[in-house]
Amino acid sequence: MSSFIKRAFKHRSFVVGAVLTGFVLGMALLSLVWTPYSPTAINIRHRMAMPSADYWLGTDSFGRDVLSLILAGAQNSLTVGLLAVGGGLALGSALGLLAAARRGWIEELVMRFADFTFAFPAILSAIMLAAIFGPSTMNSVVAIAIFNIPVFARVVRGSANAIWARDYILAARSAGKGSFRITIEHVLPNILAVIVVQATIQFALAILAEAALSYLGLGTQPPTPSWGRMLNEAQALVFRTPFLAVFPGFAIAIAVLGFNLLGDGLRDLTDPRLSRQR
């Protein structure tokens, strides 16, 4: 563990990603206990105010404090990302482990299901769900989770197949262990690092997808703050008050960049071949 920590502090991508991710997480946690103003409070007298001592990042067309909206929007983005990636990870990993353990027609069925699910990207799934149930945050979660299931299924199945070919798996079988027990005791612990790295990368994509869905009006609905909807509301005023688009766009960029760099760093640190090259 101490060796991993030492290497982690020397890895620039990991350090920068951890700092940016920690910053976004800090914003979300801070919004739980404090924001300069209520994110949903409308103050028409101070609408379109420029950044000042009273409103650090200015106000939008409804007089809402932009800083408060961005802090609360971080909470919404991380919540959607956590639920969507968690759901996709749980179902996708289970299918991938099942395919690697059973092989044959079960593996073929799981992989064809993954191929079929790839035909429904998050935005298309959200459009279908919105047409049936109406736009909502939960629809965003479900749509992004559906997109993540085949991603984790393929990654886990490929990594698990490599583990099933090892000699110690043959020894475990010789000792009388069944496929389920081998999967839990030997396969899953050895591919856990791969799953964590993939989850980190998918988290960045989930944040971007949530912002895109909210921008299109298919995701988080008012009055819940959302970075994507802030961009949508700012587009008509971009030449008059560009800061309304700059600040939420910057927040999205920091979050996506942070999780991507963190995932790249974890991949390098957990892959022995890459570690030796560095």
Coordinates of C-alpha atoms in Angstrom, one line a residue:
M1 CA 0.0 0.0 0.0
S2 CA 2.8 2.4 0.9
S3 CA 4.5 1.7 -2.5
F4 CA 1.3 2.4 -4.3
I5 CA 0.8 5.7 -2.5
K6 CA 4.4 6.7 -3.3
R7 CA 3.9 5.9 -7.0
A8 CA 0.5 7.7 -7.0
F9 CA 2.0 10.9 -5.7
K10 CA 4.6 10.8 -8.5
H11 CA 2.0 10.2 -11.2
R12 CA 1.0 13.6 -12.6
S13 CA -2.3 12.5 -14.2
F14 CA -3.4 10.8 -11.1
V15 CA -2.6 13.8 -8.8
V16 CA -4.2 16.4 -11.1
G17 CA -7.3 14.1 -11.5
A18 CA -7.5 13.5 -7.8
V19 CA -7.3 17.3 -7.1
L20 CA -10.0 18.2 -9.7
T21 CA -12.2 15.3 -8.6
G22 CA -11.8 16.3 -4.9
F23 CA -12.7 19.9 -5.9
V24 CA -16.0 18.8 -7.5
L25 CA -16.8 16.5 -4.7
G26 CA -16.1 19.3 -2.2
M27 CA -18.5 21.6 -4.1
A28 CA -21.2 18.9 -3.9
L29 CA -20.6 18.3 -0.1
L30 CA -20.5 22.0 0.6
S31 CA -23.9 22.5 -1.2
L32 CA -25.5 20.1 1.3
V33 CA -24.8 22.4 4.2
W34 CA -24.2 25.9 2.7
T35 CA -24.8 28.0 -0.4
P36 CA -24.5 31.8 -0.6
Y37 CA -28.2 32.0 -1.5
S38 CA -31.0 29.5 -2.0
P39 CA -30.4 27.9 -5.5
T40 CA -34.1 28.3 -6.2
A41 CA -34.6 31.8 -4.8
I42 CA -35.8 34.2 -7.6
N43 CA -34.8 37.9 -7.2
I44 CA -36.1 39.9 -10.2
R45 CA -34.6 43.1 -8.9
H46 CA -31.0 41.7 -9.3
R47 CA -31.5 39.7 -12.5
M48 CA -28.5 39.5 -14.8
A49 CA -26.2 41.1 -12.2
M50 CA -22.5 41.0 -13.0
P51 CA -20.1 39.2 -10.7
S52 CA -19.7 41.3 -7.5
A53 CA -19.1 41.1 -3.8
D54 CA -22.7 40.3 -3.3
Y55 CA -23.0 37.8 -6.1
W56 CA -19.5 36.3 -6.7
L57 CA -20.4 34.8 -10.1
G58 CA -23.4 37.1 -10.9
T59 CA -27.0 36.1 -11.3
D60 CA -29.0 34.6 -14.1
S61 CA -32.1 35.9 -16.0
F62 CA -34.3 35.0 -13.0
G63 CA -32.1 36.6 -10.4
R64 CA -30.8 33.3 -9.0
D65 CA -27.2 33.3 -7.7
V66 CA -25.0 31.5 -10.2
L67 CA -22.5 30.3 -7.6
S68 CA -25.3 28.6 -5.6
L69 CA -26.7 27.0 -8.8
I70 CA -23.2 25.6 -9.7
L71 CA -22.6 24.2 -6.2
A72 CA -26.0 22.6 -6.1
G73 CA -25.6 21.4 -9.7
A74 CA -22.4 19.5 -8.7
Q75 CA -24.5 17.6 -6.2
N76 CA -27.1 16.7 -8.9
S77 CA -24.4 15.6 -11.4
L78 CA -22.5 13.4 -8.9
T79 CA -25.8 11.8 -7.7
V80 CA -26.9 11.0 -11.3
G81 CA -23.4 9.7 -12.1
L82 CA -23.2 7.6 -9.0
L83 CA -26.6 6.0 -9.5
A84 CA -26.2 5.5 -13.2
V85 CA -22.7 4.1 -13.1
G86 CA -23.5 2.0 -10.0
G87 CA -26.5 0.4 -11.7
G88 CA -24.6 -0.2 -14.9
L89 CA -21.6 -1.6 -13.0
A90 CA -23.7 -4.0 -10.9
L91 CA -25.7 -5.5 -13.8
G92 CA -22.9 -5.3 -16.4
S93 CA -20.3 -6.9 -14.1
A94 CA -22.7 -9.7 -13.1
L95 CA -23.4 -10.5 -16.8
G96 CA -19.7 -10.4 -17.7
L97 CA -18.8 -12.7 -14.8
L98 CA -21.6 -15.1 -15.8
A99 CA -20.5 -15.1 -19.4
A100 CA -16.9 -15.9 -18.4
A101 CA -17.9 -18.6 -15.9
R102 CA -20.4 -20.5 -18.1
R103 CA -19.1 -19.9 -21.6
G104 CA -20.9 -21.6 -24.5
W105 CA -24.4 -20.4 -25.4
I106 CA -24.7 -18.3 -22.1
E107 CA -21.7 -16.3 -23.1
E108 CA -23.0 -15.9 -26.6
L109 CA -26.4 -14.8 -25.3
V110 CA -24.8 -12.2 -23.0
M111 CA -22.6 -10.8 -25.7
R112 CA -25.4 -10.5 -28.2
F113 CA -27.5 -8.8 -25.5
A114 CA -24.6 -6.3 -25.0
D115 CA -24.4 -5.7 -28.8
F116 CA -28.2 -5.1 -28.8
T117 CA -28.0 -2.6 -25.9
F118 CA -25.2 -0.7 -27.6
A119 CA -27.8 0.3 -30.2
F120 CA -29.5 2.5 -27.6
P121 CA -27.2 5.3 -26.5
A122 CA -28.1 7.3 -23.5
I123 CA -29.7 10.2 -25.4
L124 CA -31.9 7.8 -27.5
S125 CA -32.9 5.9 -24.4
A126 CA -33.8 9.2 -22.6
I127 CA -35.9 10.3 -25.6
M128 CA -37.9 7.0 -25.5
L129 CA -38.3 7.2 -21.7
A130 CA -39.3 10.9 -21.8
A131 CA -41.9 10.1 -24.5
I132 CA -43.4 7.4 -22.2
F133 CA -43.0 8.7 -18.7
G134 CA -42.0 12.4 -19.2
P135 CA -38.6 14.0 -18.7
S136 CA -37.0 13.6 -15.2
T137 CA -33.8 13.0 -13.3
M138 CA -34.6 9.3 -12.9
N139 CA -35.0 8.9 -16.7
S140 CA -31.5 10.2 -17.0
V141 CA -30.2 7.7 -14.5
V142 CA -32.0 4.8 -16.2
A143 CA -30.9 5.9 -19.7
I144 CA -27.2 6.3 -18.7
A145 CA -27.3 3.0 -16.7
I146 CA -28.6 1.2 -19.8
F147 CA -25.7 2.5 -21.8
N148 CA -23.2 1.4 -19.1
I149 CA -24.4 -2.2 -18.8
P150 CA -22.8 -3.5 -22.1
V151 CA -19.6 -1.5 -21.4
F152 CA -19.0 -3.2 -18.1
A153 CA -20.2 -6.6 -19.4
R154 CA -17.6 -6.5 -22.1
V155 CA -14.8 -5.3 -20.0
V156 CA -15.5 -7.7 -17.1
R157 CA -16.0 -10.7 -19.5
G158 CA -12.7 -10.0 -21.2
S159 CA -10.7 -9.6 -18.0
A160 CA -12.4 -12.6 -16.3
N161 CA -11.6 -14.9 -19.3
A162 CA -7.9 -14.1 -18.8
I163 CA -8.2 -15.1 -15.2
W164 CA -10.0 -18.3 -15.9
A165 CA -7.1 -19.4 -18.1
R166 CA -4.6 -19.2 -15.1
D167 CA -3.1 -22.2 -13.5
Y168 CA -4.5 -21.4 -10.0
I169 CA -8.0 -21.6 -11.4
L170 CA -7.3 -25.1 -12.6
A171 CA -6.0 -25.9 -9.1
A172 CA -9.1 -24.5 -7.5
R173 CA -11.2 -26.7 -9.8
S174 CA -9.2 -29.7 -8.8
A175 CA -9.9 -28.9 -5.2
G176 CA -13.6 -29.2 -5.9
K177 CA -14.6 -25.6 -6.0
G178 CA -17.6 -24.7 -8.2
S179 CA -17.8 -21.9 -10.8
F180 CA -19.6 -19.5 -8.4
R181 CA -17.1 -19.9 -5.6
I182 CA -14.2 -19.6 -8.0
T183 CA -15.7 -16.4 -9.4
I184 CA -16.2 -14.8 -6.0
E185 CA -12.9 -16.0 -4.4
H186 CA -10.5 -15.8 -7.3
V187 CA -11.8 -14.1 -10.4
L188 CA -13.6 -11.0 -9.0
P189 CA -10.7 -9.9 -6.6
N190 CA -8.2 -10.1 -9.5
I191 CA -10.3 -7.9 -11.9
L192 CA -11.5 -5.5 -9.2
A193 CA -8.9 -2.9 -10.2
V194 CA -10.0 -3.1 -13.9
I195 CA -13.6 -2.5 -12.8
V196 CA -12.7 0.5 -10.6
V197 CA -10.7 2.1 -13.4
Q198 CA -13.5 1.6 -15.9
A199 CA -16.1 2.9 -13.4
T200 CA -14.0 6.1 -13.0
I201 CA -13.9 6.7 -16.7
Q202 CA -17.6 5.9 -17.1
F203 CA -18.4 8.4 -14.3
A204 CA -16.9 11.2 -16.4
L205 CA -19.0 10.1 -19.4
A206 CA -22.1 10.0 -17.1
I207 CA -21.6 13.6 -16.0
L208 CA -21.3 14.7 -19.6
A209 CA -24.4 12.7 -20.6
E210 CA -26.4 14.1 -17.7
A211 CA -25.5 17.6 -18.7
A212 CA -26.4 16.9 -22.4
L213 CA -29.8 15.4 -21.4
S214 CA -30.6 18.3 -19.1
Y215 CA -29.5 20.7 -21.9
L216 CA -32.0 19.0 -24.2
G217 CA -34.7 19.2 -21.6
L218 CA -34.8 15.4 -21.2
G219 CA -33.1 15.2 -17.8
T220 CA -33.3 17.1 -14.5
Q221 CA -36.2 19.5 -14.5
P222 CA -36.7 22.8 -12.7
P223 CA -36.4 23.9 -10.0
T224 CA -33.6 21.3 -9.3
P225 CA -30.2 23.0 -10.4
S226 CA -28.4 21.3 -13.3
W227 CA -25.3 22.4 -15.2
G228 CA -26.7 21.3 -18.5
R229 CA -29.9 23.3 -18.0
M230 CA -27.9 26.3 -17.0
L231 CA -26.2 26.1 -20.4
N232 CA -29.6 25.8 -22.1
E233 CA -30.9 28.9 -20.3
A234 CA -27.7 30.9 -21.1
Q235 CA -27.6 30.3 -24.8
A236 CA -30.0 33.0 -25.7
L237 CA -28.0 35.5 -23.6
V238 CA -24.5 34.4 -24.5
F239 CA -23.5 37.6 -26.3
R240 CA -25.0 39.8 -23.5
T241 CA -23.9 37.9 -20.4
P242 CA -21.4 35.3 -21.5
F243 CA -20.5 34.4 -17.9
L244 CA -23.8 32.6 -17.6
A245 CA -22.5 30.0 -20.1
V246 CA -18.8 30.1 -19.1
F247 CA -19.2 29.1 -15.4
P248 CA -21.4 26.0 -15.8
G249 CA -19.4 25.0 -18.9
F250 CA -16.2 25.3 -16.9
A251 CA -17.7 23.2 -14.1
I252 CA -18.6 20.5 -16.5
A253 CA -15.1 20.6 -18.0
I254 CA -13.4 20.4 -14.6
A255 CA -15.5 17.4 -13.5
V256 CA -15.1 15.4 -16.8
L257 CA -11.3 16.2 -17.0
G258 CA -10.8 15.3 -13.3
F259 CA -12.5 11.9 -13.6
N260 CA -10.8 11.1 -16.9
L261 CA -7.3 11.9 -15.5
L262 CA -8.1 10.0 -12.4
G263 CA -9.1 7.0 -14.4
D264 CA -6.0 7.2 -16.6
G265 CA -3.8 7.5 -13.5
L266 CA -5.5 4.5 -11.8
R267 CA -5.1 2.4 -15.0
D268 CA -1.3 3.2 -15.2
L269 CA -0.8 2.5 -11.4
T270 CA -2.7 -0.8 -11.4
D271 CA -1.3 -2.2 -14.6
P272 CA 2.1 -3.8 -13.9
R273 CA 3.3 -3.4 -17.5
L274 CA 2.6 0.3 -17.6
S275 CA 4.1 0.7 -14.1
R276 CA 7.4 -0.8 -15.3
Q277 CA 7.5 1.4 -18.4
R278 CA 7.2 4.5 -16.2

